[in-house]
PDB file of C-alpha atoms in Angstrom:
ATOM      1  CA  MET A  12       0.464 -12.853 -17.676  1.00 63.00           C
ATOM      2  CA  ARG A  13      -1.381 -11.840 -20.811  1.00 77.00           C
ATOM      3  CA  TYR A  14      -5.038 -12.838 -21.044  1.00 81.00           C
ATOM      4  CA  ASP A  15      -6.967 -13.962 -24.090  1.00 84.00           C
ATOM      5  CA  PRO A  16      -8.020 -10.694 -25.788  1.00 85.00           C
ATOM      6  CA  ARG A  17     -11.473 -12.111 -26.525  1.00 90.00           C
ATOM      7  CA  MET A  18     -12.008 -12.736 -22.822  1.00 88.00           C
ATOM      8  CA  VAL A  19     -11.139  -9.191 -21.750  1.00 89.00           C
ATOM      9  CA  GLN A  20     -12.921  -7.360 -24.575  1.00 94.00           C
ATOM     10  CA  PRO A  21     -16.264  -7.104 -22.718  1.00 92.00           C
ATOM     11  CA  MET A  22     -14.388  -5.780 -19.648  1.00 93.00           C
ATOM     12  CA  ARG A  23     -12.709  -3.154 -21.807  1.00 93.00           C
ATOM     13  CA  GLU A  24     -15.994  -2.180 -23.440  1.00 95.00           C
ATOM     14  CA  GLU A  25     -17.691  -1.644 -20.101  1.00 94.00           C
ATOM     15  CA  LEU A  26     -15.540   1.495 -19.821  1.00 96.00           C
ATOM     16  CA  THR A  27     -14.890   2.445 -23.459  1.00 96.00           C
ATOM     17  CA  ARG A  28     -18.578   2.499 -24.373  1.00 96.00           C
ATOM     18  CA  VAL A  29     -19.105   5.345 -21.872  1.00 96.00           C
ATOM     19  CA  GLY A  30     -16.197   7.410 -23.168  1.00 95.00           C
ATOM     20  CA  PHE A  31     -13.014   6.024 -21.611  1.00 98.00           C
ATOM     21  CA  THR A  32      -9.933   6.118 -23.822  1.00 98.00           C
ATOM     22  CA  GLU A  33      -7.679   3.084 -23.650  1.00 97.00           C
ATOM     23  CA  LEU A  34      -4.022   3.896 -23.113  1.00 98.00           C
ATOM     24  CA  LEU A  35      -2.064   1.107 -24.748  1.00 97.00           C
ATOM     25  CA  THR A  36       1.518   2.371 -24.550  1.00 98.00           C
ATOM     26  CA  PRO A  37       3.654   4.261 -22.039  1.00 98.00           C
ATOM     27  CA  VAL A  38       3.772   7.213 -24.458  1.00 98.00           C
ATOM     28  CA  GLN A  39      -0.035   7.346 -24.550  1.00 98.00           C
ATOM     29  CA  VAL A  40      -0.088   7.340 -20.729  1.00 98.00           C
ATOM     30  CA  ASP A  41       2.403  10.201 -20.550  1.00 98.00           C
ATOM     31  CA  ASP A  42       0.545  12.182 -23.213  1.00 97.00           C
ATOM     32  CA  ALA A  43      -2.816  11.738 -21.470  1.00 97.00           C
ATOM     33  CA  LEU A  44      -1.451  12.770 -18.084  1.00 96.00           C
ATOM     34  CA  ALA A  45       0.598  15.687 -19.433  1.00 92.00           C
ATOM     35  CA  VAL A  46      -2.499  17.667 -20.426  1.00 91.00           C
ATOM     36  CA  LYS A  47      -2.409  20.899 -18.420  1.00 92.00           C
ATOM     37  CA  ASP A  48      -5.219  22.012 -16.126  1.00 92.00           C
ATOM     38  CA  GLU A  49      -7.514  19.065 -16.803  1.00 94.00           C
ATOM     39  CA  THR A  50      -8.484  16.315 -14.410  1.00 96.00           C
ATOM     40  CA  VAL A  51      -7.912  12.778 -15.627  1.00 97.00           C
ATOM     41  CA  LEU A  52      -9.563   9.683 -14.215  1.00 98.00           C
ATOM     42  CA  LEU A  53      -7.299   6.691 -14.789  1.00 98.00           C
ATOM     43  CA  VAL A  54      -8.737   3.237 -14.130  1.00 98.00           C
ATOM     44  CA  VAL A  55      -6.388   0.270 -13.922  1.00 97.00           C
ATOM     45  CA  ASN A  56      -8.852  -2.301 -15.209  1.00 95.00           C
ATOM     46  CA  SER A  57      -8.601  -5.981 -14.347  1.00 92.00           C
ATOM     47  CA  VAL A  58     -10.213  -9.381 -14.855  1.00 88.00           C
ATOM     48  CA  CYS A  59     -10.708  -9.909 -11.121  1.00 85.00           C
ATOM     49  CA  GLY A  60     -14.113 -10.133  -9.511  1.00 84.00           C
ATOM     50  CA  CYS A  61     -13.733  -6.906  -7.550  1.00 81.00           C
ATOM     51  CA  ALA A  62     -13.116  -5.025 -10.809  1.00 83.00           C
ATOM     52  CA  ALA A  63     -16.245  -6.552 -12.338  1.00 84.00           C
ATOM     53  CA  GLY A  64     -18.564  -6.334  -9.369  1.00 89.00           C
ATOM     54  CA  LYS A  65     -17.295  -3.239  -7.588  1.00 93.00           C
ATOM     55  CA  ALA A  66     -14.717  -1.018  -9.342  1.00 94.00           C
ATOM     56  CA  ARG A  67     -16.191  -0.645 -12.840  1.00 94.00           C
ATOM     57  CA  PRO A  68     -19.790  -0.361 -11.594  1.00 95.00           C
ATOM     58  CA  GLY A  69     -18.682   2.136  -8.933  1.00 96.00           C
ATOM     59  CA  VAL A  70     -16.910   4.271 -11.518  1.00 97.00           C
ATOM     60  CA  LEU A  71     -19.942   4.221 -13.807  1.00 97.00           C
ATOM     61  CA  LEU A  72     -22.261   5.251 -10.972  1.00 96.00           C
ATOM     62  CA  ALA A  73     -19.956   8.118  -9.971  1.00 96.00           C
ATOM     63  CA  LEU A  74     -19.955   9.498 -13.516  1.00 96.00           C
ATOM     64  CA  ARG A  75     -23.750   9.738 -13.759  1.00 94.00           C
ATOM     65  CA  GLN A  76     -24.192  13.077 -12.008  1.00 84.00           C
ATOM     66  CA  GLY A  77     -22.365  16.029 -10.556  1.00 87.00           C
ATOM     67  CA  PRO A  78     -18.907  17.195 -11.519  1.00 94.00           C
ATOM     68  CA  ARG A  79     -16.775  14.745 -13.391  1.00 94.00           C
ATOM     69  CA  PRO A  80     -13.194  14.536 -14.661  1.00 96.00           C
ATOM     70  CA  ASP A  81     -12.296  16.240 -17.917  1.00 95.00           C
ATOM     71  CA  ARG A  82     -10.791  13.042 -19.329  1.00 96.00           C
ATOM     72  CA  LEU A  83     -11.564   9.369 -18.772  1.00 98.00           C
ATOM     73  CA  THR A  84      -8.729   6.913 -19.388  1.00 98.00           C
ATOM     74  CA  THR A  85      -7.936   3.290 -18.691  1.00 98.00           C
ATOM     75  CA  VAL A  86      -5.132   0.753 -18.849  1.00 97.00           C
ATOM     76  CA  PHE A  87      -5.638  -3.000 -18.529  1.00 95.00           C
ATOM     77  CA  ALA A  88      -3.468  -4.916 -16.065  1.00 93.00           C
ATOM     78  CA  GLY A  89      -2.297  -8.216 -17.494  1.00 90.00           C
ATOM     79  CA  MET A  90      -2.621  -6.963 -21.062  1.00 93.00           C
ATOM     80  CA  GLU A  91      -0.693  -3.770 -21.813  1.00 94.00           C
ATOM     81  CA  THR A  92       1.890  -4.291 -19.103  1.00 95.00           C
ATOM     82  CA  ASP A  93       4.217  -1.450 -20.130  1.00 97.00           C
ATOM     83  CA  ALA A  94       1.369   1.075 -20.214  1.00 97.00           C
ATOM     84  CA  THR A  95       0.073  -0.203 -16.880  1.00 97.00           C
ATOM     85  CA  GLN A  96       3.497   0.087 -15.292  1.00 97.00           C
ATOM     86  CA  ARG A  97       3.884   3.624 -16.615  1.00 98.00           C
ATOM     87  CA  ALA A  98       0.468   4.580 -15.214  1.00 97.00           C
ATOM     88  CA  ARG A  99       1.470   3.182 -11.829  1.00 97.00           C
ATOM     89  CA  ASP A 100       4.643   5.279 -11.912  1.00 97.00           C
ATOM     90  CA  TYR A 101       2.329   8.266 -11.375  1.00 97.00           C
ATOM     91  CA  PHE A 102       0.906   6.664  -8.203  1.00 97.00           C
ATOM     92  CA  GLU A 103       3.987   7.488  -6.146  1.00 93.00           C
ATOM     93  CA  GLY A 104       3.861   6.017  -2.674  1.00 94.00           C
ATOM     94  CA  TYR A 105       1.224   3.414  -3.592  1.00 95.00           C
ATOM     95  CA  PRO A 106       2.063  -0.192  -4.443  1.00 94.00           C
ATOM     96  CA  PRO A 107       0.679  -1.735  -7.642  1.00 92.00           C
ATOM     97  CA  SER A 108      -2.753  -3.231  -7.295  1.00 91.00           C
ATOM     98  CA  SER A 109      -5.516  -4.267  -9.623  1.00 92.00           C
ATOM     99  CA  PRO A 110      -7.881  -2.657  -9.864  1.00 95.00           C
ATOM    100  CA  GLN A 111      -6.882   0.914  -9.036  1.00 96.00           C
ATOM    101  CA  ILE A 112      -8.803   4.122  -9.666  1.00 98.00           C
ATOM    102  CA  ALA A 113      -6.834   7.364  -9.713  1.00 98.00           C
ATOM    103  CA  LEU A 114      -7.702  11.003 -10.236  1.00 98.00           C
ATOM    104  CA  LEU A 115      -4.826  13.162 -11.480  1.00 97.00           C
ATOM    105  CA  LYS A 116      -4.230  16.715 -12.646  1.00 96.00           C
ATOM    106  CA  ASN A 117      -1.074  18.000 -14.329  1.00 95.00           C
ATOM    107  CA  GLY A 118       0.428  14.542 -13.800  1.00 94.00           C
ATOM    108  CA  ARG A 119      -0.077  14.836 -10.026  1.00 96.00           C
ATOM    109  CA  LEU A 120      -2.074  12.293  -8.073  1.00 97.00           C
ATOM    110  CA  LEU A 121      -5.087  13.863  -6.337  1.00 97.00           C
ATOM    111  CA  HIS A 122      -7.029  10.798  -5.158  1.00 98.00           C
ATOM    112  CA  ILE A 123      -6.610   7.043  -5.423  1.00 98.00           C
ATOM    113  CA  LEU A 124      -8.547   3.931  -4.580  1.00 97.00           C
ATOM    114  CA  GLU A 125      -6.453   0.802  -4.318  1.00 96.00           C
ATOM    115  CA  ARG A 126      -7.685  -2.775  -4.394  1.00 94.00           C
ATOM    116  CA  LYS A 127      -7.841  -2.742  -0.566  1.00 95.00           C
ATOM    117  CA  ASP A 128     -10.206   0.266  -0.802  1.00 95.00           C
ATOM    118  CA  ILE A 129     -12.393  -1.531  -3.347  1.00 95.00           C
ATOM    119  CA  GLU A 130     -12.700  -5.226  -2.470  1.00 92.00           C
ATOM    120  CA  GLY A 131     -14.511  -4.853   0.857  1.00 89.00           C
ATOM    121  CA  ARG A 132     -17.064  -2.324  -0.396  1.00 94.00           C
ATOM    122  CA  ASP A 133     -19.965  -2.275  -2.814  1.00 95.00           C
ATOM    123  CA  ALA A 134     -20.294  -0.210  -5.993  1.00 96.00           C
ATOM    124  CA  PRO A 135     -22.451   2.561  -4.422  1.00 96.00           C
ATOM    125  CA  GLU A 136     -19.861   3.065  -1.651  1.00 96.00           C
ATOM    126  CA  ILE A 137     -17.090   3.332  -4.221  1.00 97.00           C
ATOM    127  CA  ALA A 138     -19.213   5.740  -6.257  1.00 97.00           C
ATOM    128  CA  ARG A 139     -19.747   7.953  -3.193  1.00 96.00           C
ATOM    129  CA  ASP A 140     -16.004   8.048  -2.557  1.00 97.00           C
ATOM    130  CA  LEU A 141     -15.270   8.950  -6.179  1.00 97.00           C
ATOM    131  CA  SER A 142     -18.095  11.488  -6.328  1.00 97.00           C
ATOM    132  CA  ALA A 143     -16.663  13.253  -3.277  1.00 96.00           C
ATOM    133  CA  ALA A 144     -13.267  13.436  -5.005  1.00 97.00           C
ATOM    134  CA  PHE A 145     -14.924  14.760  -8.174  1.00 97.00           C
ATOM    135  CA  GLU A 146     -16.740  17.409  -6.110  1.00 95.00           C
ATOM    136  CA  THR A 147     -13.422  18.482  -4.609  1.00 96.00           C
ATOM    137  CA  PHE A 148     -11.210  18.444  -7.689  1.00 96.00           C
ATOM    138  CA  CYS A 149     -13.343  18.545 -10.876  1.00 94.00           C
ATOM    139  CA  THR A 150     -15.331  21.270 -12.574  1.00 83.00           C
ATOM    140  CA  GLY A 151     -16.617  19.322 -15.588  1.00 65.00           C
ATOM    141  CA  GLN A 152     -20.300  18.489 -15.767  1.00 62.00           C
ATOM    142  CA  PRO A 153     -21.847  15.147 -16.705  1.00 55.00           C
ATOM    143  CA  ALA A 154     -22.354  14.372 -20.371  1.00 49.00           C
TER     144      ALA A 154
END
């Protein structure tokens, strides 16, 4: 299903206005995740309520302080389906879900939050989980 682009634009901008790069094609996904020795946060964005009320706010809270990933990227489920599928190919062993929040390095999955890890929690809990992963795997400092 492809959504009305006007409807999803504000959901896209919630991440892009803080520095996330949208990955619109499978090639862009591969290029972003092929960067050596940098951590990449990849958010599978979505129109669902748990993306709006929990996932995106949790990500934004986690990025406010402490170590952070070197690169911030996003794909949008239900819009760029090929790019989203390619991103999920990197989440080996995890079924597709929307939203998903993954931390990768050298194309290898380091940490992932699936929908089941997001929908029953609030944004500060998600931020604490992500911040702990950033502390473990990232050396970059907040902007």
